[in-house]
């Protein structure tokens, strides 16, 4: 949520800021702004709307200078408007601040500052911070920021510049990510690595409560007590192309097409030279695996549906109970952490505020945390006891696709690893599943060939106002994921039901022509699903089924079919989600929406 960029060097700051913001627009896109130091003054330009609106403003009112900060916003306090856009300044316009997060005690601070004569131009919490820094400013910007932050409650990643300090940017963080990029005679700040990739791959990750002084010559980091911190430089392996559209009309389509490679990249490091499964370094050696009595999975949104798949996969293959909870619920329900729990956190970004808070709570109560995440250096990856990375590369589209399938693959690999140690699967069954896992990247590649079929389905149905997904067993989490994908980018009202629940209420929604998407991959449940399809058809539903070619019962009943590649029952989510992702994508395109930047949403939800 909200993208931040800072630059100090010899080049034109505004070009680097705008280019960096364009790489971060997925973090928020309802307004954007820059503040650039030029000849003794801070020039601020900010505009409601997409980054293009700011670009147009800058054409009319250009800024020059070699030091500045920029921001792309996802509104929390105060509606999107020119006035509420960042950067915010103190009254004299000598200090400018960009901020990601929420200052929770901003009303109290505002009152305090108001009594001291400060006046406010916006409805944001961030403006309070600009005045608070001004209040503490005695000639040293770093100290003023440190003093101001001592009075701030909530979350923040900030960049601060002052016209009286043209040689430095002050950056700080708590519960919102911030990365410092190291260059030659120039240095950078950003919320996320993609904004830096064109300039440097050498970065420092700022930790909570740390403050950094970024100058042309170097980067100094201080802890919460102002003591200098030595931080090792981290070399990012991603290349620039990975964060670009590469000829695709949208990042989402590119990322769907990257799924076979992302899956292969996630799989390969876990297979040794002898072709055997090799999961090391997760603290899941023999004794630890045998000691597991329960698995608790916590995540948000799409990642939570990966967790729901995990429930079926782990329970079936390990015969131990699994609980899956939404992080936003877990953190506020006084959860029980028991000896023998394996606590699994799933998060693409590794920065989601609720997931992080749930993880910290579980850790404080004694749980050992294993994180499945995609972002090396993210807060969750640094605070978890062990990390299993999804090697999906940067995921830029707001709607998660390749991160989801690689999360599923990690779950399958963990289940295989633990099942072998616990002896909970027969040898032959284990071998067959392991072989099928290795075939998954190719199966997903083959599934992508259904793209044109899915596109035609989207063309026929993109004008519906409601769509209902049905599934049983492992198809139920995929029904939920398909439904989330459809609603978040095409704005079609959609819900997912466990098919067995239909007659307990939801079937009342079905009328002549209602679109029902029936996912049926579990052979022993074909008959049950067939009955559910009959029930909705009897009430006028139009049924689009997603099932393998051998599901004769389903094929006979459905009005339309997207045929799925066949695989082992436990692996079907990795296949069935592909057409669901494509369907959401093409419906959004048909309806003329901005697929990669759906309304009201942003990637990496770093506020509650
Ligand atoms: C939906 C989507 C979100 C995220 C959720 C968690 O397409 O992307 O539902 O899955 O916000 O994000 P991470 O995985 O970064 O914790």
Coordinates of C-alpha atoms and ligand atoms in Angstrom, one line a residue:
X1 CA 0.0 0.0 0.0
X2 CA 1.4 3.3 -1.1
X3 CA 4.7 3.4 -3.0
X4 CA 7.7 5.5 -1.9
X5 CA 10.8 6.5 -3.9
X6 CA 13.7 8.7 -2.9
X7 CA 16.7 9.7 -4.9
X8 CA 19.9 11.6 -4.2
X9 CA 22.7 11.8 -6.7
X10 CA 23.8 13.7 -9.8
X11 CA 21.0 12.8 -12.2
X12 CA 17.6 14.4 -12.7
X13 CA 15.7 13.3 -9.6
X14 CA 12.2 13.7 -11.1
X15 CA 12.9 11.2 -13.9
X16 CA 14.2 8.6 -11.5
X17 CA 11.3 9.2 -9.1
X18 CA 8.6 8.9 -11.8
X19 CA 10.2 5.8 -13.3
X20 CA 10.4 4.3 -9.8
X21 CA 6.8 5.2 -9.0
X22 CA 5.7 3.6 -12.2
X23 CA 7.3 0.3 -11.0
X24 CA 5.4 0.7 -7.7
X25 CA 2.0 1.8 -8.9
X26 CA 0.7 -1.6 -8.0
X27 CA 1.0 -0.5 -4.4
X28 CA -1.6 2.3 -4.8
X29 CA -2.7 4.5 -7.6
X30 CA -5.3 7.1 -6.5
X31 CA -2.9 10.0 -6.5
X32 CA 0.8 10.7 -6.8
X33 CA 3.3 13.4 -6.1
X34 CA 7.0 14.5 -5.8
X35 CA 9.1 17.0 -3.9
X36 CA 12.4 17.9 -5.5
X37 CA 15.1 20.2 -4.1
X38 CA 15.9 23.0 -6.6
X39 CA 18.1 26.0 -5.9
X40 CA 17.2 26.6 -2.2
X41 CA 13.6 25.5 -2.3
X42 CA 11.5 22.3 -2.3
X43 CA 9.2 22.1 -5.4
X44 CA 6.2 20.0 -4.7
X45 CA 3.9 18.7 -7.5
X46 CA 1.1 16.4 -6.7
X47 CA -2.1 15.3 -8.4
X48 CA -5.2 13.1 -7.8
X49 CA -5.5 10.1 -10.2
X50 CA -3.0 7.8 -11.8
X51 CA 0.7 8.6 -12.3
X52 CA -0.1 9.9 -15.8
X53 CA -1.9 12.8 -14.2
X54 CA 1.2 13.7 -12.3
X55 CA 3.3 13.3 -15.5
X56 CA 1.0 15.7 -17.3
X57 CA 1.3 18.2 -14.5
X58 CA 5.1 17.9 -14.6
X59 CA 5.1 18.7 -18.3
X60 CA 3.2 21.9 -17.6
X61 CA 5.1 22.7 -14.4
X62 CA 8.5 21.0 -14.6
X63 CA 10.8 20.6 -11.7
X64 CA 14.6 20.3 -11.7
X65 CA 17.1 19.0 -9.2
X66 CA 19.1 16.0 -8.1
X67 CA 17.5 15.1 -4.8
X68 CA 13.8 14.4 -4.2
X69 CA 11.1 12.0 -2.9
X70 CA 8.0 10.6 -4.6
X71 CA 4.8 8.8 -3.6
X72 CA 1.9 6.9 -5.2
X73 CA -1.0 6.7 -2.8
X74 CA -3.6 4.2 -1.6
X75 CA -5.9 6.4 0.5
X76 CA -6.5 5.6 4.1
X77 CA -7.1 8.9 5.9
X78 CA -8.8 11.4 3.6
X79 CA -10.3 10.7 0.2
X80 CA -8.1 10.8 -2.9
X81 CA -7.6 14.5 -3.8
X82 CA -4.8 16.9 -4.8
X83 CA -4.7 18.2 -1.3
X84 CA -4.5 14.8 0.4
X85 CA -1.8 13.6 -2.0
X86 CA 1.7 13.2 -0.7
X87 CA 4.3 14.8 -0.2
X88 CA 2.9 16.8 2.7
X89 CA 4.8 19.8 4.0
X90 CA 5.1 21.9 7.1
X91 CA 3.5 25.4 7.0
X92 CA 6.6 27.1 5.5
X93 CA 7.1 24.4 2.9
X94 CA 10.6 23.8 4.1
X95 CA 10.1 20.1 5.1
X96 CA 8.4 17.5 2.9
X97 CA 7.3 14.0 3.9
X98 CA 6.0 10.9 2.1
X99 CA 4.5 8.2 4.1
X100 CA 3.1 4.6 3.8
X101 CA 1.1 3.3 6.8
X102 CA -1.2 4.8 9.4
X103 CA -0.4 7.2 12.2
X104 CA -2.9 5.9 14.7
X105 CA -2.6 8.7 17.3
X106 CA -2.8 11.4 14.6
X107 CA -5.9 13.1 16.2
X108 CA -4.1 13.6 19.5
X109 CA -1.0 14.9 17.8
X110 CA -3.1 17.1 15.6
X111 CA -4.8 18.6 18.7
X112 CA -1.4 19.1 20.4
X113 CA 0.0 20.8 17.3
X114 CA -3.1 22.8 16.7
X115 CA -2.8 24.3 20.3
X116 CA 0.8 25.3 19.3
X117 CA -0.6 27.3 16.4
X118 CA -0.1 24.8 13.5
X119 CA -2.8 24.7 10.9
X120 CA -3.6 21.8 8.5
X121 CA -4.5 21.7 4.9
X122 CA -5.4 18.1 4.4
X123 CA -7.4 15.3 6.1
X124 CA -4.4 13.0 6.2
X125 CA -2.5 11.5 9.1
X126 CA 0.7 12.2 7.2
X127 CA 0.5 16.0 7.3
X128 CA 0.6 15.8 11.1
X129 CA 4.0 14.1 10.8
X130 CA 5.3 17.0 8.6
X131 CA 4.3 19.5 11.3
X132 CA 5.6 17.3 14.1
X133 CA 9.0 17.2 12.5
X134 CA 8.9 20.9 12.1
X135 CA 8.0 21.2 15.8
X136 CA 11.1 19.3 16.8
X137 CA 13.4 20.8 14.2
X138 CA 16.4 22.6 15.7
X139 CA 18.7 22.6 12.8
X140 CA 19.3 18.8 12.5
X141 CA 16.8 17.0 10.3
X142 CA 17.8 13.5 11.5
X143 CA 17.3 14.4 15.1
X144 CA 14.0 16.1 14.4
X145 CA 12.7 13.0 12.6
X146 CA 13.9 10.7 15.5
X147 CA 12.3 13.0 18.1
X148 CA 9.0 13.2 16.2
X149 CA 8.8 9.4 15.7
X150 CA 9.2 8.8 19.4
X151 CA 5.7 10.3 19.7
X152 CA 4.1 8.4 16.9
X153 CA 1.9 5.3 17.3
X154 CA 1.0 3.1 14.3
X155 CA 2.9 2.1 11.2
X156 CA 5.1 4.0 8.9
X157 CA 7.7 4.0 6.2
X158 CA 8.7 7.6 5.5
X159 CA 11.1 9.7 3.5
X160 CA 11.7 13.3 4.7
X161 CA 13.6 16.1 2.9
X162 CA 14.3 19.7 3.8
X163 CA 15.3 22.7 1.8
X164 CA 17.9 23.4 4.5
X165 CA 19.5 19.9 4.0
X166 CA 20.0 19.5 0.3
X167 CA 22.5 16.7 0.8
X168 CA 20.3 14.2 2.7
X169 CA 17.1 12.2 2.7
X170 CA 16.0 10.8 6.1
X171 CA 14.1 7.5 5.9
X172 CA 12.5 5.5 8.7
X173 CA 10.2 2.5 9.1
X174 CA 8.0 0.6 11.5
X175 CA 5.7 -2.1 10.2
X176 CA 5.9 -0.9 6.6
X177 CA 8.7 -2.0 4.3
X178 CA 11.5 0.3 3.1
X179 CA 14.6 -0.6 1.1
X180 CA 17.7 1.5 0.7
X181 CA 19.5 1.2 -2.7
X182 CA 23.2 1.7 -2.8
X183 CA 24.9 3.2 -6.0
X184 CA 28.0 5.1 -7.0
X185 CA 27.7 8.7 -6.0
X186 CA 24.0 8.2 -5.8
X187 CA 21.6 6.4 -3.4
X188 CA 18.0 5.4 -3.4
X189 CA 15.1 4.7 -1.1
X190 CA 12.0 2.6 -2.1
X191 CA 9.1 0.7 -0.7
X192 CA 9.9 -2.3 -2.8
X193 CA 12.9 -3.6 -4.8
X194 CA 11.4 -3.3 -8.4
X195 CA 11.6 0.5 -8.1
X196 CA 15.4 0.2 -7.8
X197 CA 16.3 -2.6 -10.2
X198 CA 17.2 -0.3 -13.1
X199 CA 19.8 1.5 -10.9
X200 CA 21.2 -1.0 -8.4
X201 CA 20.8 -4.5 -7.1
X202 CA 22.6 -3.8 -3.9
X203 CA 20.2 -3.0 -1.1
X204 CA 19.8 -2.7 2.6
X205 CA 16.6 -3.6 4.3
X206 CA 15.6 -1.2 7.0
X207 CA 14.3 -2.8 10.2
X208 CA 11.5 -1.6 12.5
X209 CA 12.3 1.6 14.4
X210 CA 15.5 2.2 12.4
X211 CA 16.2 5.6 10.8
X212 CA 18.6 6.1 7.9
X213 CA 20.4 9.2 6.6
X214 CA 20.9 8.8 2.9
X215 CA 23.4 11.1 1.2
X216 CA 25.1 11.0 -2.2
X217 CA 28.2 9.5 -0.5
X218 CA 26.6 6.8 1.6
X219 CA 23.9 5.4 3.8
X220 CA 24.0 5.5 7.6
X221 CA 21.5 3.5 9.6
X222 CA 20.7 4.1 13.3
X223 CA 18.7 2.0 15.7
X224 CA 15.8 3.3 17.9
X225 CA 18.3 4.7 20.4
X226 CA 20.3 6.6 17.7
X227 CA 23.2 4.1 17.8
X228 CA 24.8 3.4 14.3
X229 CA 23.9 -0.1 12.9
X230 CA 26.1 -2.2 10.7
X231 CA 23.9 -3.7 8.0
X232 CA 25.1 -6.2 5.4
X233 CA 24.3 -5.4 1.8
X234 CA 21.9 -7.7 0.1
X235 CA 22.3 -8.5 -3.6
X236 CA 19.0 -8.9 -5.4
X237 CA 19.0 -11.6 -8.1
X238 CA 15.9 -10.6 -10.0
X239 CA 16.5 -9.0 -13.3
X240 CA 14.8 -5.9 -14.7
X241 CA 12.8 -7.8 -17.3
X242 CA 11.2 -9.8 -14.5
X243 CA 9.5 -6.6 -13.3
X244 CA 8.4 -5.4 -16.8
X245 CA 5.5 -6.4 -19.0
X246 CA 7.7 -7.9 -21.7
X247 CA 5.2 -7.6 -24.6
X248 CA 2.1 -8.8 -22.7
X249 CA -0.8 -6.4 -22.5
X250 CA -1.0 -6.8 -18.7
X251 CA 1.2 -8.1 -16.0
X252 CA -1.5 -10.5 -14.9
X253 CA -1.4 -12.3 -18.3
X254 CA 2.3 -12.3 -18.3
X255 CA 2.4 -13.8 -14.7
X256 CA -0.2 -16.5 -15.6
X257 CA 2.1 -17.5 -18.5
X258 CA 5.1 -17.5 -16.2
X259 CA 3.5 -20.1 -14.0
X260 CA 5.2 -23.2 -15.5
X261 CA 8.6 -21.6 -15.1
X262 CA 7.8 -20.3 -11.6
X263 CA 6.7 -23.8 -10.6
X264 CA 9.8 -25.3 -12.1
X265 CA 12.0 -22.8 -10.3
X266 CA 10.2 -23.5 -7.0
X267 CA 10.5 -27.3 -7.6
X268 CA 14.1 -27.7 -8.9
X269 CA 16.0 -26.6 -5.7
X270 CA 14.1 -29.2 -3.8
X271 CA 15.1 -32.1 -6.0
X272 CA 18.7 -33.3 -5.5
X273 CA 21.1 -34.7 -8.1
X274 CA 19.7 -38.2 -7.5
X275 CA 16.3 -37.0 -8.4
X276 CA 15.0 -37.4 -4.8
X277 CA 13.0 -34.9 -2.8
X278 CA 15.3 -32.9 -0.6
X279 CA 13.9 -30.4 1.9
X280 CA 16.6 -29.0 4.1
X281 CA 17.1 -26.0 6.4
X282 CA 13.6 -25.6 7.5
X283 CA 14.0 -27.1 10.9
X284 CA 11.9 -30.0 9.7
X285 CA 14.3 -32.8 10.3
X286 CA 13.1 -36.2 11.4
X287 CA 12.6 -35.5 15.1
X288 CA 10.8 -32.2 14.5
X289 CA 8.5 -33.7 11.9
X290 CA 7.5 -36.6 14.2
X291 CA 6.8 -34.1 17.0
X292 CA 4.2 -32.3 15.0
X293 CA 0.7 -32.8 16.4
X294 CA -1.2 -30.1 14.6
X295 CA -0.6 -27.7 11.7
X296 CA -1.9 -24.1 12.0
X297 CA -2.0 -22.1 8.8
X298 CA -2.5 -18.3 8.9
X299 CA -2.8 -16.0 5.8
X300 CA -5.0 -13.5 4.0
X301 CA -6.9 -13.5 0.8
X302 CA -5.5 -15.7 -2.0
X303 CA -2.7 -16.9 0.3
X304 CA -5.4 -18.1 2.7
X305 CA -7.0 -20.2 0.0
X306 CA -3.6 -21.8 -0.6
X307 CA -3.8 -22.5 3.2
X308 CA -7.3 -24.1 2.7
X309 CA -5.8 -26.4 0.0
X310 CA -3.1 -27.2 2.6
X311 CA -5.8 -28.4 5.1
X312 CA -7.0 -31.0 2.6
X313 CA -3.5 -32.0 1.5
X314 CA -1.9 -32.2 4.9
X315 CA -4.8 -34.0 6.6
X316 CA -5.1 -36.5 3.8
X317 CA -1.3 -37.2 3.6
X318 CA -0.2 -36.8 7.2
X319 CA -3.4 -37.7 9.2
X320 CA -2.9 -34.9 11.6
X321 CA -5.4 -32.0 12.2
X322 CA -4.9 -28.8 10.4
X323 CA -6.5 -25.4 11.3
X324 CA -6.6 -22.6 8.8
X325 CA -7.3 -19.1 9.9
X326 CA -7.5 -15.7 8.4
X327 CA -4.7 -13.6 9.9
X328 CA -7.1 -10.7 10.6
X329 CA -9.2 -13.1 12.8
X330 CA -6.4 -15.0 14.3
X331 CA -4.7 -12.0 15.7
X332 CA -7.7 -10.8 17.7
X333 CA -9.1 -14.1 19.0
X334 CA -6.7 -15.0 21.8
X335 CA -5.6 -18.2 19.9
X336 CA -4.3 -21.3 21.6
X337 CA -0.7 -22.3 20.8
X338 CA 0.2 -25.8 21.8
X339 CA 3.3 -27.9 22.0
X340 CA 3.5 -29.8 18.8
X341 CA 2.1 -27.1 16.6
X342 CA 3.7 -26.4 13.3
X343 CA 2.8 -22.8 12.5
X344 CA 2.7 -22.0 8.8
X345 CA 2.5 -18.4 7.6
X346 CA 1.7 -17.9 3.9
X347 CA 2.3 -14.5 2.2
X348 CA 3.5 -13.6 -1.3
X349 CA 4.7 -10.1 -0.2
X350 CA 5.9 -11.1 3.2
X351 CA 4.7 -7.7 4.4
X352 CA 0.9 -8.1 4.9
X353 CA 0.1 -6.3 8.1
X354 CA -2.4 -8.8 9.5
X355 CA -0.3 -11.8 8.6
X356 CA 2.7 -10.3 10.2
X357 CA 0.8 -9.4 13.4
X358 CA -0.7 -12.9 13.6
X359 CA 2.8 -14.4 13.1
X360 CA 4.3 -12.2 15.9
X361 CA 1.4 -13.1 18.2
X362 CA 2.0 -16.9 17.6
X363 CA 5.7 -16.4 18.1
X364 CA 5.3 -14.6 21.3
X365 CA 3.1 -17.5 22.5
X366 CA 5.9 -19.9 21.8
X367 CA 5.1 -21.2 18.3
X368 CA 7.9 -22.0 15.8
X369 CA 7.1 -20.2 12.6
X370 CA 7.7 -21.6 9.1
X371 CA 6.9 -19.0 6.4
X372 CA 6.1 -19.6 2.8
X373 CA 6.8 -16.3 1.0
X374 CA 8.0 -15.0 -2.3
X375 CA 10.0 -11.9 -1.3
X376 CA 13.5 -12.4 0.0
X377 CA 14.3 -9.9 2.7
X378 CA 10.6 -9.2 3.5
X379 CA 9.7 -8.6 7.1
X380 CA 8.0 -12.0 7.4
X381 CA 11.0 -13.8 5.9
X382 CA 13.3 -12.1 8.4
X383 CA 11.2 -12.7 11.5
X384 CA 10.1 -16.3 10.8
X385 CA 12.1 -19.1 12.2
X386 CA 12.5 -20.7 8.8
X387 CA 11.5 -19.7 5.3
X388 CA 10.4 -21.8 2.3
X389 CA 10.6 -19.5 -0.7
X390 CA 8.4 -19.6 -3.6
X391 CA 10.7 -18.7 -6.5
X392 CA 8.0 -17.0 -8.6
X393 CA 9.9 -13.8 -9.3
X394 CA 8.3 -10.4 -8.8
X395 CA 4.5 -10.5 -8.9
X396 CA 3.4 -7.1 -10.0
X397 CA -0.3 -7.5 -10.9
X398 CA -2.6 -6.8 -8.0
X399 CA -4.4 -10.1 -8.6
X400 CA -2.1 -12.9 -7.4
X401 CA -1.6 -15.8 -9.8
X402 CA 1.9 -17.4 -10.0
X403 CA 2.5 -16.7 -6.3
X404 CA -0.6 -18.8 -5.5
X405 CA 0.4 -21.8 -7.6
X406 CA 3.9 -21.8 -6.2
X407 CA 2.5 -21.6 -2.7
X408 CA 0.4 -24.7 -3.5
X409 CA 3.5 -26.4 -4.8
X410 CA 5.4 -25.6 -1.5
X411 CA 2.6 -27.1 0.4
X412 CA 2.6 -30.3 -1.7
X413 CA 6.4 -30.6 -1.2
X414 CA 6.1 -30.1 2.5
X415 CA 3.4 -32.7 2.7
X416 CA 5.5 -35.2 0.7
X417 CA 8.6 -34.5 2.9
X418 CA 6.6 -34.9 6.2
X419 CA 4.6 -38.0 4.9
X420 CA 7.8 -39.8 4.1
X421 CA 9.3 -39.2 7.6
X422 CA 6.0 -40.1 9.4
X423 CA 5.3 -43.1 7.2
X424 CA 1.8 -41.8 6.7
X425 CA 1.6 -42.8 3.0
X426 CA 2.2 -46.0 1.3
X427 CA 5.5 -46.2 -0.6
X428 CA 3.9 -46.6 -4.0
X429 CA 1.4 -43.9 -3.4
X430 CA 4.1 -41.6 -2.3
X431 CA 6.2 -42.3 -5.3
X432 CA 3.3 -41.8 -7.6
X433 CA 2.5 -38.4 -6.0
X434 CA 6.1 -37.3 -6.1
X435 CA 6.3 -38.2 -9.8
X436 CA 3.1 -36.3 -10.5
X437 CA 4.4 -33.2 -8.6
X438 CA 7.4 -33.2 -10.9
X439 CA 5.1 -33.3 -13.9
X440 CA 3.1 -30.3 -12.7
X441 CA 5.0 -27.5 -14.6
X442 CA 4.4 -29.3 -17.9
X443 CA 0.8 -30.0 -17.0
X444 CA 0.3 -26.3 -16.2
X445 CA 1.9 -25.4 -19.6
X446 CA -0.5 -27.7 -21.3
X447 CA -3.4 -26.2 -19.4
X448 CA -2.5 -22.8 -20.7
X449 CA -3.4 -24.0 -24.2
X450 CA -7.0 -23.7 -23.0
X451 CA -6.6 -19.9 -23.1
X452 CA -8.6 -19.4 -26.3
X453 CA -11.5 -21.6 -25.0
X454 CA -11.5 -19.6 -21.8
X455 CA -11.4 -16.3 -23.7
X456 CA -14.5 -17.4 -25.7
X457 CA -16.3 -18.3 -22.4
X458 CA -15.4 -14.8 -21.0
X459 CA -16.7 -13.2 -24.2
X460 CA -20.1 -15.0 -23.7
X461 CA -20.4 -14.4 -20.0
X462 CA -18.6 -11.1 -19.1
X463 CA -21.9 -9.2 -19.0
X464 CA -23.4 -11.3 -16.2
X465 CA -24.1 -9.5 -12.9
X466 CA -23.6 -12.6 -10.7
X467 CA -21.6 -15.8 -10.9
X468 CA -21.5 -18.6 -8.4
X469 CA -18.6 -21.1 -8.1
X470 CA -19.2 -24.6 -6.7
X471 CA -16.8 -27.2 -5.6
X472 CA -16.3 -30.0 -3.1
X473 CA -13.2 -31.1 -1.2
X474 CA -10.1 -29.7 -2.9
X475 CA -12.3 -27.9 -5.5
X476 CA -13.9 -25.8 -2.8
X477 CA -10.8 -23.6 -2.0
X478 CA -10.3 -23.2 -5.8
X479 CA -13.9 -22.2 -6.2
X480 CA -13.2 -19.5 -3.5
X481 CA -10.1 -18.4 -5.2
X482 CA -11.8 -18.3 -8.7
X483 CA -14.6 -16.3 -7.2
X484 CA -12.2 -13.8 -5.5
X485 CA -10.2 -13.4 -8.7
X486 CA -13.4 -12.7 -10.7
X487 CA -14.8 -10.2 -8.3
X488 CA -11.6 -8.3 -7.7
X489 CA -10.7 -7.5 -11.3
X490 CA -14.0 -7.8 -13.3
X491 CA -16.3 -6.4 -10.5
X492 CA -18.8 -9.2 -11.3
X493 CA -20.6 -10.1 -8.1
X494 CA -19.4 -13.6 -7.3
X495 CA -19.6 -16.1 -4.4
X496 CA -18.3 -19.6 -3.9
X497 CA -20.1 -22.4 -2.1
X498 CA -19.1 -25.8 -1.0
X499 CA -21.5 -27.6 -3.3
X500 CA -23.0 -29.6 -0.4
X501 CA -24.1 -26.4 1.2
X502 CA -26.3 -25.3 -1.7
X503 CA -29.5 -26.6 -0.4
X504 CA -28.9 -25.0 3.0
X505 CA -29.6 -21.6 1.6
X506 CA -27.6 -20.4 -1.5
X507 CA -29.7 -22.3 -4.0
X508 CA -32.4 -19.6 -3.4
X509 CA -30.1 -17.3 -5.5
X510 CA -30.4 -19.5 -8.6
X511 CA -32.9 -18.3 -11.3
X512 CA -33.2 -18.6 -15.1
X513 CA -29.8 -17.9 -16.7
X514 CA -27.7 -17.6 -13.5
X515 CA -24.1 -18.5 -14.3
X516 CA -22.8 -21.4 -12.2
X517 CA -19.1 -22.4 -12.5
X518 CA -18.8 -26.0 -11.3
X519 CA -15.3 -27.3 -10.5
X520 CA -15.2 -31.1 -10.4
X521 CA -11.8 -32.8 -10.2
X522 CA -12.3 -35.4 -7.4
X523 CA -13.3 -38.6 -9.0
X524 CA -15.0 -40.1 -6.0
X525 CA -17.2 -37.0 -5.8
X526 CA -18.3 -36.8 -9.4
X527 CA -21.7 -38.2 -8.6
X528 CA -22.2 -35.7 -5.8
X529 CA -21.2 -32.9 -8.0
X530 CA -23.5 -34.2 -10.8
X531 CA -26.4 -34.1 -8.3
X532 CA -25.6 -30.5 -7.4
X533 CA -25.4 -29.5 -11.1
X534 CA -28.8 -31.1 -11.7
X535 CA -30.2 -29.2 -8.8
X536 CA -29.1 -25.8 -10.1
X537 CA -30.0 -26.7 -13.7
X538 CA -33.5 -27.6 -12.6
X539 CA -33.8 -24.0 -11.4
X540 CA -32.6 -22.5 -14.7
X541 CA -28.8 -22.1 -14.1
X542 CA -26.4 -22.1 -17.0
X543 CA -23.5 -24.4 -15.9
X544 CA -19.9 -23.9 -17.0
X545 CA -18.0 -27.0 -15.7
X546 CA -14.3 -27.2 -15.2
X547 CA -13.4 -30.9 -15.1
X548 CA -11.1 -33.6 -16.6
X549 CA -12.1 -35.3 -19.8
X550 CA -13.0 -38.5 -17.9
X551 CA -15.8 -36.9 -15.9
X552 CA -18.5 -38.3 -18.1
X553 CA -21.3 -37.5 -15.6
X554 CA -20.3 -33.9 -15.5
X555 CA -19.7 -33.5 -19.2
X556 CA -23.2 -34.8 -19.9
X557 CA -24.9 -32.3 -17.7
X558 CA -22.9 -29.1 -18.2
X559 CA -23.9 -26.4 -20.8
X560 CA -20.2 -25.7 -21.4
X561 CA -17.0 -27.3 -20.4
X562 CA -13.4 -26.3 -19.9
X563 CA -11.5 -29.5 -19.9
X564 CA -8.8 -29.9 -17.3
X565 CA -5.5 -31.7 -17.5
X566 CA -5.6 -34.9 -15.5
X567 CA -3.4 -35.3 -12.5
X568 CA -3.3 -36.9 -9.0
X569 CA -6.3 -35.9 -6.8
X570 CA -4.2 -34.0 -4.3
X571 CA -2.6 -31.9 -7.1
X572 CA -5.7 -30.8 -9.0
X573 CA -5.8 -27.3 -7.4
X574 CA -2.6 -26.5 -9.3
X575 CA -4.4 -27.2 -12.6
X576 CA -8.0 -26.1 -12.0
X577 CA -7.0 -22.7 -10.8
X578 CA -5.4 -21.8 -14.2
X579 CA -8.7 -21.5 -16.2
X580 CA -10.2 -19.7 -13.2
X581 CA -7.4 -17.1 -13.3
X582 CA -7.7 -16.8 -17.1
X583 CA -11.5 -16.4 -16.9
X584 CA -11.2 -13.6 -14.4
X585 CA -8.6 -12.0 -16.6
X586 CA -10.6 -12.1 -19.8
X587 CA -13.8 -11.0 -18.2
X588 CA -11.9 -7.9 -16.9
X589 CA -10.5 -7.2 -20.4
X590 CA -14.0 -7.7 -22.0
X591 CA -15.5 -5.2 -19.5
X592 CA -12.7 -2.7 -20.3
X593 CA -11.2 -2.5 -16.8
X594 CA -7.6 -1.9 -15.8
X595 CA -6.7 -5.5 -15.0
X596 CA -3.5 -4.8 -13.2
X597 CA -4.8 -2.0 -11.1
X598 CA -8.4 -2.9 -10.0
X599 CA -10.3 -0.2 -8.2
X600 CA -9.9 0.3 -4.4
X601 CA -7.2 -2.3 -4.2
X602 CA -3.4 -2.3 -4.0
X603 CA -0.8 -5.0 -3.7
X604 CA 1.0 -5.7 -0.5
X605 CA -1.6 -4.7 2.2
X606 CA 0.7 -3.1 4.8
X607 CA -2.1 -1.5 6.8
X608 CA -4.8 -3.1 8.8
Ligands
LIG1 C1 -5.8 -11.4 -4.4 C2 -4.6 -11.1 -3.6 C3 -4.8 -10.9 -2.2 C4 -3.5 -11.3 -1.4 C5 -3.6 -10.9 0.1 C6 -2.4 -11.5 0.8 O1 -5.5 -11.7 -5.7 O2 -3.6 -11.0 -4.2 O3 -5.9 -11.5 -1.7 O4 -3.4 -12.7 -1.6 O5 -3.7 -9.6 0.2 O6 -1.2 -11.0 0.3 P1 0.2 -11.6 0.7 O7 0.2 -13.0 0.0 O8 1.2 -10.7 0.1 O9 0.2 -11.7 2.2

